[in-house]
Coordinates of C-alpha atoms and ligand atoms in Angstrom, one line a residue:
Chain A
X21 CA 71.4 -126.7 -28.6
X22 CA 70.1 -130.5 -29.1
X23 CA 71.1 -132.2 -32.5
X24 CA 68.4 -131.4 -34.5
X25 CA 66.3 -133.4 -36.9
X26 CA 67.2 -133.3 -40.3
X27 CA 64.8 -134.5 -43.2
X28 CA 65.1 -134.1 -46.6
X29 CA 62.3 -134.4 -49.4
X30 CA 61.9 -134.8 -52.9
X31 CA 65.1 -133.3 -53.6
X32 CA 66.0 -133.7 -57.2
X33 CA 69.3 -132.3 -58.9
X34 CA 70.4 -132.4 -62.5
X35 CA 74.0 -131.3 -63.7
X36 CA 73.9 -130.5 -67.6
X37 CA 71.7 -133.5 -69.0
X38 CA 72.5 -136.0 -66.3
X39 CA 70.0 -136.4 -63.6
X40 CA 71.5 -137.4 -60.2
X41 CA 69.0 -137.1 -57.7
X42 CA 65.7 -137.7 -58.9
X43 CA 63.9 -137.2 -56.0
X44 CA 65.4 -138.3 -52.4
X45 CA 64.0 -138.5 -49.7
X46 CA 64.7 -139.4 -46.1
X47 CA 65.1 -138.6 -42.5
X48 CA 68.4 -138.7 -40.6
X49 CA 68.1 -140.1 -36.5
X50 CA 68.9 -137.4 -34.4
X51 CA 72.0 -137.8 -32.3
X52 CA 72.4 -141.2 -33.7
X53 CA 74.9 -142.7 -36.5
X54 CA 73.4 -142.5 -39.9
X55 CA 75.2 -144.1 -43.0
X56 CA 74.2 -143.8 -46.9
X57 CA 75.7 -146.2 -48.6
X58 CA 75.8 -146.8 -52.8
X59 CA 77.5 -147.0 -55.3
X60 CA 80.2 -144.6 -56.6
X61 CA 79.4 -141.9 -59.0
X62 CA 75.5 -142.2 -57.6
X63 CA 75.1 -139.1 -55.7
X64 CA 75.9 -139.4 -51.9
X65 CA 78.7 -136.9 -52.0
X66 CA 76.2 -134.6 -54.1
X67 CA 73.7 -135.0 -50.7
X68 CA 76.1 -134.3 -48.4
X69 CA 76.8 -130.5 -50.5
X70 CA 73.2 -129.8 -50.2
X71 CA 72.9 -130.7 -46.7
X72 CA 75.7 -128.3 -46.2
X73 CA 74.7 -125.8 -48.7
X74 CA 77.4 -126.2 -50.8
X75 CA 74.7 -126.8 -53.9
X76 CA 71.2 -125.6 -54.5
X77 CA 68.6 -128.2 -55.2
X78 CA 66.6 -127.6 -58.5
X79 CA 63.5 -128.8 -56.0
X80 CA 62.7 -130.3 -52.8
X81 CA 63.1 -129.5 -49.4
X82 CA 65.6 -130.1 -46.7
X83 CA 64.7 -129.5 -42.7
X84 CA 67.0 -128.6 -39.8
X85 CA 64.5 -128.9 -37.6
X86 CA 62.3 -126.3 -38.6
X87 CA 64.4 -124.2 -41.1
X88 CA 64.0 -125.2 -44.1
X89 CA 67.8 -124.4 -45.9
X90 CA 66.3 -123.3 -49.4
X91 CA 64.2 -120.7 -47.4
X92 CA 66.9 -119.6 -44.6
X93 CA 68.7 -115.8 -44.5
X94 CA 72.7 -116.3 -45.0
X95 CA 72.6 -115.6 -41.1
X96 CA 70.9 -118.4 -40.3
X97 CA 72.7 -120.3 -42.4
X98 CA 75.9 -118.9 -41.2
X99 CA 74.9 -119.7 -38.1
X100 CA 73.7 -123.5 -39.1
X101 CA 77.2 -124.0 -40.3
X102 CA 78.8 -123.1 -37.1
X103 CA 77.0 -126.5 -35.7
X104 CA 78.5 -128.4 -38.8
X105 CA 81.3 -130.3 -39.5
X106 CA 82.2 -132.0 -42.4
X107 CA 85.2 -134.0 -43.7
X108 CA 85.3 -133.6 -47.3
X109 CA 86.1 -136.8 -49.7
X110 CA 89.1 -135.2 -50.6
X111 CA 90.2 -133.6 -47.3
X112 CA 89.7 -130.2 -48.9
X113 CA 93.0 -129.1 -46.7
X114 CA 94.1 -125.4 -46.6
X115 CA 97.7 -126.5 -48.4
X116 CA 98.9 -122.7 -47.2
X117 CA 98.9 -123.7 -43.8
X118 CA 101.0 -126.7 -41.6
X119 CA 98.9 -129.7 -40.6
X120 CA 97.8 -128.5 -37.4
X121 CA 97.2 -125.1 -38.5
X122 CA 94.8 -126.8 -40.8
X123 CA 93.3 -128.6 -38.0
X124 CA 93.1 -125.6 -35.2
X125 CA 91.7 -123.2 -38.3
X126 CA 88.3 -123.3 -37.1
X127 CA 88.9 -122.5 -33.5
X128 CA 91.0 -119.9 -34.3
X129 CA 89.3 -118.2 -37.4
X130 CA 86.7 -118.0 -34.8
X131 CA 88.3 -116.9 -31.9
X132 CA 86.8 -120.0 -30.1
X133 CA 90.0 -120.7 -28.0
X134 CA 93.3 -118.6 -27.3
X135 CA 96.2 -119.5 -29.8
X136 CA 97.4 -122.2 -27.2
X137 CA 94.3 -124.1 -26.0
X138 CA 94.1 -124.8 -29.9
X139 CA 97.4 -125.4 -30.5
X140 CA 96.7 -128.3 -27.5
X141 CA 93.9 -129.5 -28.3
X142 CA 94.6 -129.9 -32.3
X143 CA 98.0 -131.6 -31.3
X144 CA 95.2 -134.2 -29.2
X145 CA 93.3 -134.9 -32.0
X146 CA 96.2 -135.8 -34.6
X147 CA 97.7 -137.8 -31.7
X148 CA 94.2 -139.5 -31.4
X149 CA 94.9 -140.7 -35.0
X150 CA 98.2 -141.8 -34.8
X151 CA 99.9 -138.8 -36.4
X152 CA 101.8 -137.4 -33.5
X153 CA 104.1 -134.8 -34.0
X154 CA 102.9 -133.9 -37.2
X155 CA 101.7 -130.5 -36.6
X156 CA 104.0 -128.6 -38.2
X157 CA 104.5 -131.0 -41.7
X158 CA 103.6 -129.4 -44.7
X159 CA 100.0 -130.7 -46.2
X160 CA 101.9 -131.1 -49.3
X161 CA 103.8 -134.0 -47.6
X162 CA 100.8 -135.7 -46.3
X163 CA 100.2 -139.2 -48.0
X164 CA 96.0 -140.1 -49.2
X165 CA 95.1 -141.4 -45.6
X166 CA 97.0 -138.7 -43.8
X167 CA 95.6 -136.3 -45.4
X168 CA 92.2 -137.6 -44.3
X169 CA 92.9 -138.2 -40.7
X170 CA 94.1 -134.3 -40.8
X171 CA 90.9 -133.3 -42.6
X172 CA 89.1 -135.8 -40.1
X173 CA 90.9 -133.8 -36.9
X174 CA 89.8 -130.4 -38.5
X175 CA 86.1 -131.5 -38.5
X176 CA 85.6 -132.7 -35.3
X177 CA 87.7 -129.7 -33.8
X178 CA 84.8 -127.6 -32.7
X179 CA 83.1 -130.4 -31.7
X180 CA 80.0 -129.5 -33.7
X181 CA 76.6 -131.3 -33.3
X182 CA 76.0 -132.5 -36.9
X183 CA 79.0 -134.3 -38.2
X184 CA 79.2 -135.1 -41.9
X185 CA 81.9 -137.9 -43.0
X186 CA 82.2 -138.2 -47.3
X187 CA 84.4 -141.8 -46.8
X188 CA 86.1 -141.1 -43.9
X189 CA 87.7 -144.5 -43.7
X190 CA 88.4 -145.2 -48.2
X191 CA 92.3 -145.4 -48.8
X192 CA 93.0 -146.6 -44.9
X193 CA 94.6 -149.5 -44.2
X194 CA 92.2 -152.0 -41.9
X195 CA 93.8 -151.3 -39.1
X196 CA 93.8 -147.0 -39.6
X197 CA 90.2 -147.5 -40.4
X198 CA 89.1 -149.5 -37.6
X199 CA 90.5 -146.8 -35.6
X200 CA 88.6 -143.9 -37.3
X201 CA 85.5 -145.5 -37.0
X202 CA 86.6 -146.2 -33.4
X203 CA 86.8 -142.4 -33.2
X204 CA 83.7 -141.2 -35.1
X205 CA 81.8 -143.7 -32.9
X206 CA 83.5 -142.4 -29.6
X207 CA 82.8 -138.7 -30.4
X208 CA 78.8 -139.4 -31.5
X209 CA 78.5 -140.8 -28.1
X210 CA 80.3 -138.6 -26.0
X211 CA 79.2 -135.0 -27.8
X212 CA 75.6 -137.2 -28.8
X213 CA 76.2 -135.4 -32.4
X214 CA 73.8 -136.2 -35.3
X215 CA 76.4 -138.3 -37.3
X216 CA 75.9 -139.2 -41.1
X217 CA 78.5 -141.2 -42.7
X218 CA 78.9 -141.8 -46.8
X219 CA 80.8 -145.1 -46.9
X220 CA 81.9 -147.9 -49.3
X221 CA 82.8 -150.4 -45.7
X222 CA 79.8 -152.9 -45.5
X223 CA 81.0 -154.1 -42.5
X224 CA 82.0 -150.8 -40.9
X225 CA 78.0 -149.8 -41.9
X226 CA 76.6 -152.6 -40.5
X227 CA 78.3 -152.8 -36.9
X228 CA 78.5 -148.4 -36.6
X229 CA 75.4 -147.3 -38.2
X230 CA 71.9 -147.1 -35.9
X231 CA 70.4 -146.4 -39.6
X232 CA 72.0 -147.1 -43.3
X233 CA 70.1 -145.5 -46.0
X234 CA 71.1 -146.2 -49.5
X235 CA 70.7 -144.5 -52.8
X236 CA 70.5 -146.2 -56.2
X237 CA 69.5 -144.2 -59.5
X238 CA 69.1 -141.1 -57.8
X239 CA 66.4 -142.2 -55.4
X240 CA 67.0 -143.8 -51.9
X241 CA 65.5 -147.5 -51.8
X242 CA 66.0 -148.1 -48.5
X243 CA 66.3 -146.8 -45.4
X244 CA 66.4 -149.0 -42.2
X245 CA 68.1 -150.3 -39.4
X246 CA 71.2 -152.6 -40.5
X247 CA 69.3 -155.5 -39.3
X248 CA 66.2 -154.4 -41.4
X249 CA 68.7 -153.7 -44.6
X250 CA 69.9 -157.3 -44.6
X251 CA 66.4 -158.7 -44.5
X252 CA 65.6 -156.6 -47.8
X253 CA 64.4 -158.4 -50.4
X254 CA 65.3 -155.3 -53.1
X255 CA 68.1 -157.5 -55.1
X256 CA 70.3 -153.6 -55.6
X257 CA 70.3 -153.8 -52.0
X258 CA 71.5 -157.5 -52.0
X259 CA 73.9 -157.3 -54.5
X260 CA 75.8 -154.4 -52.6
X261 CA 75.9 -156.4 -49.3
X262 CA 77.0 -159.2 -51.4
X263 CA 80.1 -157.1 -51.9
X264 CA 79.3 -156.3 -55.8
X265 CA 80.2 -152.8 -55.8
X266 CA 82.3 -151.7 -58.6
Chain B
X19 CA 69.5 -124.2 -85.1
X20 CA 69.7 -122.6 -88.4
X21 CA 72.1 -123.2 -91.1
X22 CA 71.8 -119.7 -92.3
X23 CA 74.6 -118.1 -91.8
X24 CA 73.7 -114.6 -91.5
X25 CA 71.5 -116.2 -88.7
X26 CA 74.1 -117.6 -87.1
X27 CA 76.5 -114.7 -86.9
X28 CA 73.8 -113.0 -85.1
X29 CA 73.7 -115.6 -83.0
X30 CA 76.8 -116.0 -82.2
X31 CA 77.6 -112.2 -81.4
X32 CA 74.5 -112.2 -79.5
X33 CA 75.8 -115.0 -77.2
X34 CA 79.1 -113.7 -77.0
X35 CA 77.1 -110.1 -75.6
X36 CA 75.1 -112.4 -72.9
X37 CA 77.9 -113.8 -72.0
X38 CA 80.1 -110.8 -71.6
X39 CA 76.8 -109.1 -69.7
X40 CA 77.0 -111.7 -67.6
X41 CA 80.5 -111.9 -66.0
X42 CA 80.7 -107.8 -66.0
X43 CA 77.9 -108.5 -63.7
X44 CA 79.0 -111.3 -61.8
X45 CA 82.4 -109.4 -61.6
X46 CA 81.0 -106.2 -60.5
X47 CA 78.8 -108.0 -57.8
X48 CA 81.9 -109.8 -56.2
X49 CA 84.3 -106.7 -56.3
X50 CA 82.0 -104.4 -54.5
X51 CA 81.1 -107.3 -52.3
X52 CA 84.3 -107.8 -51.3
X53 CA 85.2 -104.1 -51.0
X54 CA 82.2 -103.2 -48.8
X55 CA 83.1 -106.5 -47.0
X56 CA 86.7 -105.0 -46.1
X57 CA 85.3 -101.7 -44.1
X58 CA 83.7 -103.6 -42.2
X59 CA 84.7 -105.9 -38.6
X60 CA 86.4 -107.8 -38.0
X61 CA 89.3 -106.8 -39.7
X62 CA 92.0 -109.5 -40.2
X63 CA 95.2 -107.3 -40.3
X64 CA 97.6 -110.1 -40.4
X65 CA 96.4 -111.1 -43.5
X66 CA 96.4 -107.8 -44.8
X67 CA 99.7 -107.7 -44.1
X68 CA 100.8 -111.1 -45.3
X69 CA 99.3 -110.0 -49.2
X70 CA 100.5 -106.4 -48.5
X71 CA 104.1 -108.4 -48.2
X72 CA 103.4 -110.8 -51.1
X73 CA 102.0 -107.8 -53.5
X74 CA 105.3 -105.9 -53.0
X75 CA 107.9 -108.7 -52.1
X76 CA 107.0 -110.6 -55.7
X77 CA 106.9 -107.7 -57.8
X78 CA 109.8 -104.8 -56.4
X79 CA 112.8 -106.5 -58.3
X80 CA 110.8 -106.7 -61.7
X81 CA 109.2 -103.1 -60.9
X82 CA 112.5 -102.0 -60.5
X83 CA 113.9 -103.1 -63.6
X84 CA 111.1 -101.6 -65.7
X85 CA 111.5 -98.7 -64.1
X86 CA 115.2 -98.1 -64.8
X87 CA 115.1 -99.3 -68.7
X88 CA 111.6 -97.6 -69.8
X89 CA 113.4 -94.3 -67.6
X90 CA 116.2 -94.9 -69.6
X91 CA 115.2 -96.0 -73.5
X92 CA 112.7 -93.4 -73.2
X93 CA 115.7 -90.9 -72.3
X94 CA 117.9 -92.2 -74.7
X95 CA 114.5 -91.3 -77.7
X96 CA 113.9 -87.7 -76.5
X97 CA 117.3 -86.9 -76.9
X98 CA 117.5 -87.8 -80.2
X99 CA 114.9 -85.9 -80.8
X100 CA 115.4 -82.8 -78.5
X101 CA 119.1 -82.4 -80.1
X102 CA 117.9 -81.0 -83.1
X103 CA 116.1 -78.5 -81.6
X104 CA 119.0 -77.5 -78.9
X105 CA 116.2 -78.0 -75.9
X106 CA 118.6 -80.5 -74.1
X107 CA 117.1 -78.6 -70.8
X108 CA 113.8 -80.4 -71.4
X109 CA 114.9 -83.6 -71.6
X110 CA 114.7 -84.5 -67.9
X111 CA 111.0 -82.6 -67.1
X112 CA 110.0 -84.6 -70.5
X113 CA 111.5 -87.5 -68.9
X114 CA 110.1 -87.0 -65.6
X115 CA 106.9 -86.2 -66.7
X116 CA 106.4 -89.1 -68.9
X117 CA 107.2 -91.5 -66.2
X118 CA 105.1 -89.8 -63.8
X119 CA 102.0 -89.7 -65.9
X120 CA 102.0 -92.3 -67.6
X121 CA 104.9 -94.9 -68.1
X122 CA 105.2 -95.8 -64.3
X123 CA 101.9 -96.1 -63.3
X124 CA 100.2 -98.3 -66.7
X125 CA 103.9 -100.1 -67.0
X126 CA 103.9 -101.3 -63.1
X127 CA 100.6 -102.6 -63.4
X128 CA 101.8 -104.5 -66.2
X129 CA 104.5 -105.8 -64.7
X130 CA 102.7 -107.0 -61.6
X131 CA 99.7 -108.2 -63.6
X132 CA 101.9 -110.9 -65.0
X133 CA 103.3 -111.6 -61.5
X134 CA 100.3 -111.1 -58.9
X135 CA 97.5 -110.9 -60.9
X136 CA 98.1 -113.9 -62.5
X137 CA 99.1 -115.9 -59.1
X138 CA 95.7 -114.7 -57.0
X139 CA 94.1 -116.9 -60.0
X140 CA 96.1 -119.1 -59.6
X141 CA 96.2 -119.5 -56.5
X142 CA 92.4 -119.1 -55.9
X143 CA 91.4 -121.5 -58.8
X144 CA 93.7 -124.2 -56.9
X145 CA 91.9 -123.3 -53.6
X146 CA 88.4 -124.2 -55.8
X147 CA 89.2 -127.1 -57.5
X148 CA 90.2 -129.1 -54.6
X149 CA 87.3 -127.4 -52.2
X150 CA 89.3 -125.4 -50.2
X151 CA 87.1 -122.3 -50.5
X152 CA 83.8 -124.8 -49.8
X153 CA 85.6 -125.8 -46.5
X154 CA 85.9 -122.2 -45.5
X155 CA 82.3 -121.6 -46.6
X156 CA 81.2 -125.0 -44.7
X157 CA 83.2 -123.5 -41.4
X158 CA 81.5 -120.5 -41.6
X159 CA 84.5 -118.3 -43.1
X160 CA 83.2 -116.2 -45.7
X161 CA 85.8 -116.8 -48.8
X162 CA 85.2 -113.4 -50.4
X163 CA 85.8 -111.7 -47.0
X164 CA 88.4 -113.8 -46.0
X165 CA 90.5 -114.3 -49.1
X166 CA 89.4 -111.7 -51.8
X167 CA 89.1 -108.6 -49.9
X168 CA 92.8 -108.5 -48.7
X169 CA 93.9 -109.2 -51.8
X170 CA 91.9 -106.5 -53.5
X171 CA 93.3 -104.0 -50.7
X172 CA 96.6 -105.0 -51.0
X173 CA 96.6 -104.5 -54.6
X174 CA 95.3 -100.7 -53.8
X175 CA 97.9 -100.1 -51.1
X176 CA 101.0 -101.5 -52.8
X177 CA 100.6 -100.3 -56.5
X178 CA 100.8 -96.4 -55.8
X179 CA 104.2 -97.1 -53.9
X180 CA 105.6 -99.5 -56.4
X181 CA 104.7 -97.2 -59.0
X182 CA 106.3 -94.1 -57.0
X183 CA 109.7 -96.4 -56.8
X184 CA 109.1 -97.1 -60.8
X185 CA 108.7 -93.3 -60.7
X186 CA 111.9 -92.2 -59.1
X187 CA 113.9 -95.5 -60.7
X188 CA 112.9 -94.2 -64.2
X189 CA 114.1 -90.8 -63.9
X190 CA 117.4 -91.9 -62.6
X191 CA 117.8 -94.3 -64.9
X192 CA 116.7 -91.5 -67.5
X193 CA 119.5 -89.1 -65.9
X194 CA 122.6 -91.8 -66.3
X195 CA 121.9 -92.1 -70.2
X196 CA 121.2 -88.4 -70.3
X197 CA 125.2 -88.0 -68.4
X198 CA 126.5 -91.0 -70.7
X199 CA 125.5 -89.1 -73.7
X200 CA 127.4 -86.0 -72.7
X201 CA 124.8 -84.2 -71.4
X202 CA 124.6 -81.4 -68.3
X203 CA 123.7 -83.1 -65.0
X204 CA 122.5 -80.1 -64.0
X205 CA 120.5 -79.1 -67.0
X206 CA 118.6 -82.6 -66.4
X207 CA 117.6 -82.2 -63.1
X208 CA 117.2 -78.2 -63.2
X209 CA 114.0 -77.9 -64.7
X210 CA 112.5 -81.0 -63.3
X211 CA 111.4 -78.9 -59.9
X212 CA 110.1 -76.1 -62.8
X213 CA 108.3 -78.2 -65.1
X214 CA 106.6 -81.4 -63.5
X215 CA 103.6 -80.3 -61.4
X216 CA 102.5 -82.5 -58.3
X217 CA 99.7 -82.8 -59.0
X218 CA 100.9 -85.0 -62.5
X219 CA 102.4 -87.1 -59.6
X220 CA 99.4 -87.4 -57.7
X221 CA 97.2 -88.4 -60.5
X222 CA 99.8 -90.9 -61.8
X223 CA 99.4 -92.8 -58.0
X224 CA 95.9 -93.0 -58.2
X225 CA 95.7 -94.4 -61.6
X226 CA 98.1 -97.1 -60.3
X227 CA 95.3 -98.2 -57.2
X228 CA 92.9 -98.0 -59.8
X229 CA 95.3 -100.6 -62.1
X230 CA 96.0 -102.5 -58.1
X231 CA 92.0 -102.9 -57.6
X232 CA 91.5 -104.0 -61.4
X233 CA 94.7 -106.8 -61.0
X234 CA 93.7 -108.1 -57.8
X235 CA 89.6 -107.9 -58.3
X236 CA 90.3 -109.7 -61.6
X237 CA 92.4 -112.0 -60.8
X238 CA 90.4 -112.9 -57.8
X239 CA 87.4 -112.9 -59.8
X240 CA 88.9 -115.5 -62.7
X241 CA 90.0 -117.7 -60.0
X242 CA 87.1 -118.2 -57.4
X243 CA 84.5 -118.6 -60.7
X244 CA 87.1 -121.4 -61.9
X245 CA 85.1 -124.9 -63.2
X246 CA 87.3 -128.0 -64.0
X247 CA 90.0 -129.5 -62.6
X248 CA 93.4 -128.5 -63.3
X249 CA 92.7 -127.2 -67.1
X250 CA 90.7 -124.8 -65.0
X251 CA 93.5 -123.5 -63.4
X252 CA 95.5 -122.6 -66.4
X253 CA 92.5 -121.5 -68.2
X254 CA 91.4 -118.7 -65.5
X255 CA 95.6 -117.9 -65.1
X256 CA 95.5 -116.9 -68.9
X257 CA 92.4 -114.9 -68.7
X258 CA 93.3 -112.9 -65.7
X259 CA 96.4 -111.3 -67.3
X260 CA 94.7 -110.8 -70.4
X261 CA 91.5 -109.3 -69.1
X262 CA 93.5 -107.6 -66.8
X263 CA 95.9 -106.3 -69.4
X264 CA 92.4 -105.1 -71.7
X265 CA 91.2 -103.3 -68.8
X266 CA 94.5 -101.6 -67.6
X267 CA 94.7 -99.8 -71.2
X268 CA 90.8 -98.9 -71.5
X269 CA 90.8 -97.7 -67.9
X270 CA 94.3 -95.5 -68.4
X271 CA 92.3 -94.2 -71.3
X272 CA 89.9 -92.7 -69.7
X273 CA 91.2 -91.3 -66.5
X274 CA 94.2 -89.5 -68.5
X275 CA 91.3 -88.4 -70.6
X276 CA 89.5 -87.0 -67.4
X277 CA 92.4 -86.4 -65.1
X278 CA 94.5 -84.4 -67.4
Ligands
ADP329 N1 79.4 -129.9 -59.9 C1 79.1 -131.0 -60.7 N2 79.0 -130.8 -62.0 C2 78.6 -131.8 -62.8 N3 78.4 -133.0 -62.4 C3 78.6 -133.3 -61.1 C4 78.9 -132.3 -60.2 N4 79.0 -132.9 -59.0 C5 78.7 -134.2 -59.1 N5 78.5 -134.4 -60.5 C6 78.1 -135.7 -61.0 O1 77.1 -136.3 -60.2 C7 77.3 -137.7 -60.0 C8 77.4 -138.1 -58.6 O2 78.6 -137.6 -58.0 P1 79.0 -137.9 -56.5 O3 77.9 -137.4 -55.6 O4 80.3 -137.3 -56.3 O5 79.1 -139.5 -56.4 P2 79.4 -140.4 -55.2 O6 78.2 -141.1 -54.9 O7 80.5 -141.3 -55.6 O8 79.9 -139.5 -54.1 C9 78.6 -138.0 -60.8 O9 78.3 -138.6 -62.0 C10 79.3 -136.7 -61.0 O10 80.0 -136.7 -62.2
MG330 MG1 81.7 -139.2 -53.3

């Protein structure tokens, strides 16, 4: 199946009295490298839960194509998720299994590959991000950037045709995350994966991304190519190039 | 709100009823779930296994224990009692039966309560708080398939054969205090065959899978509803054993009440 289109409308979510998304809206370019940049604590790790259907939105739509996920039957959606892959901010790591029993988990779970093709190609992936020979560490062991090149691995394992990245690159050094955006870039263009990308790297977005969209007060302001953003006159927009995060 | 506070106890009891109508509901809709989920393919037998393993590997040594002392304080009660009317010769059915019924079957779910129980929440809360069981939901793994219902079977496989061990512990333990206190061996263990039916034995084991589904689905239940960080964790830990604890009691209860 092609990388499909994914667009997402109106969606608005509140959590007790505060209002995070208040109404966002915007499409992601198929088989193409999409950021969402913003500020922390603004919502783009909340988006990436109801793109995955993690959360329920209190309204608003949000279109695989033509499935729309509020509306599709847990098979669908089961079957959605098997195109999916997403590296949690976090890592989310199983921390009852070794490294790369975390990272072949998928393959297995689904009986996608015999024990030793996943074994192999697991042990590739972890090499691919400098952590060769770690398969059969303890997750507990893992220090903050290992842990997300592991969670990384585990994502891109079935090689699935939407790729979500929560900061895949915040707590490398420069050099690790040069390399993982190396990587994510590498495997959009060889699998042509639909790739969106939360980050806090202004220049990571702005050399990767074919399209950086970026929220602010629970709406997204602006939603362009990276030449585009860094002709916008919106000062939010300015001020985060500028480097005035937080 | 009102400051009345007749107005406010009503209030407050009729929260406390919402809220208790709501996770008996939410609790009933994830055991069954996870039940039905376990007949059916594919069937992860390994993992079985694996909670089969930590069900009976975590709890045999403290099972054991109970066993032999309640076998044995309760021994070292009825003859104290059974003296004074000369009936040494029931003091081992009495014992038997007891442990049969009863003390083995509620005593080893409490025992493993506080041991497994309480670890599935804890262990399952962990796995929420830090998004473990949205990964597997993400990867297409159903958690409730793939992480509750073993741990519900496991607790219905392994309680009726820890409680059997209790069983037999108990009534040996009951038999060296009944010897240390000068009595018969053979009048102990003569009227055992007699007295205690097999069918007290029977109902005894299936009380204790009842008790093993009520640990485990509870346990389970406090820990994949867990909110907030690591607070969380302890919070659902607590309530397991105690919830599990209420509904142990209520449940023995009424089966004993129906069984027997
Ligand atoms: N499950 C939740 N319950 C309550 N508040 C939440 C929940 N998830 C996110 N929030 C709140 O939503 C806001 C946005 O969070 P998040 O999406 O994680 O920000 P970020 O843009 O840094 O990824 C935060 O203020 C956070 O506290
Ligand atoms: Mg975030």
């Amino acid at each position: 199946m092609p990388a499909p289109a994914i667009e997402i409308h109106d969606l608005k979510k509140r959590y007790g009295v505060q209002d995070v998304l208040k109404g966002v809206s915007f499409k992601i370019l198929p088989e193409r490298i999409n950021f969402i940049i913003g500020r922390s604590g603004e919502g783009k790790t909340v988006i990436l839960k109801h793109l995955t259907g993690l959360e329920k939105a209190d309204s608003g739509e949000i279109w695989y194509d033509d499935l729309e996920l509020s509306q599709a039957s847990s098979k669908k959606l089961r079957e959605l998720r098997l195109r999916m892959g997403l590296l949690f901010q976090d890592g989310a790591l199983f921390d009852s299994l070794s490294v790369g029993e975390n990272v072949a988990f998928p393959l297995w779970f689904h009986g996608r590959a015999s024990a030793k093709v996943s074994h192999r190609k697991a042990e590739e992936l972890l090499e691919g991000l400098g952590m060769a020979g770690s398969f059969v560490r303890q997750v507990a062991s893992l220090s903050t950037g290992e842990r997300k090149r592991v969670a990384l691995a585990r994502a891109l394992i079935m090689e699935p045709e939407i790729l979500f990245f929560d900061e895949p690159t915040t707590g490398l050094d420069p050099l690790l995350s040069y390399q993982v955006d190396e990587l994510i870039a590498s495997a959009q263009k060889t699998s042509g994966a639909t790739v969106l990308v939360v980050s806090h790297d202004i220049a990571a977005t702005l050399t990767l991304a074919h399209q950086v969209s970026m929220i602010h007060d629970g709406r997204i302001v602006a939603s362009s190519s990276p030449a585009a953003l860094k002709a916008n006159p919106n000062p939010e927009v300015q001020k985060f190039l500028a480097g005035e995060t937080d | 709100m009102s400051t009345n506070p007749l107005i406010q106890m009503v209030a407050f009891f009729g929260r406390l009823a919402l809220e208790s109508i709501f996770h008996l509901g939410r609790y009933s809709i994830l055991s069954l779930r996870a039940l039905a989920l376990s007949v059916l393919p594919p069937w992860r037998l390994r993992t079985l296994f694996r909670q089969m393993e930590l069900v009976g590997v975590n709890s045999l040594f403290v099972v054991i224990l109970t066993g032999l002392f309640t076998g044995a304080v309760f021994t070292l009660q009825v003859i104290y009692g059974f003296r004074r009317f000369s009936a040494e010769s029931m003091v081992g059915p009495t014992v038997a039966t007891a442990m049969t019924r009863e003390l083995g079957p509620v005593l080893t779910s409490l025992m493993v309560t506080g041991r497994v129980g309480s670890a599935m929440a804890a262990e399952l809360s962990a796995m929420k708080v830090t998004e473990q069981i949205d990964a597997l939901t993400v990867m297409g793994a159903d958690p409730v398939k793939y992480l509750i219902s073993p741990r519900i079977l496991a607790g219905i496989i392994m309680l009726p054969l820890l409680t059997a061990i209790a069983d037999a512990v108990g009534v040996v333990g009951g038999y060296l205090v009944a010897i240390g206190k000068g009595l018969d061996p053979g009048q102990f263990a003569s009227r055992i065959e007699d007295i205690v039916v097999i069918g007290d034995v029977y109902n005894g084991l299936i009380k204790s899978a009842v008790f093993g589904l009520i640990l485990a689905s509870v346990g389970c239940y406090m820990g994949f509803y867990t909110k907030g960080g690591a607070e969380g964790v302890g919070r659902s830990t607590t309530h397991a054993v105690v919830c599990s604890y209420v509904a142990i009691l209520v449940g023995d209860f009424i089966m004993t009440a129906v069984m027997f």
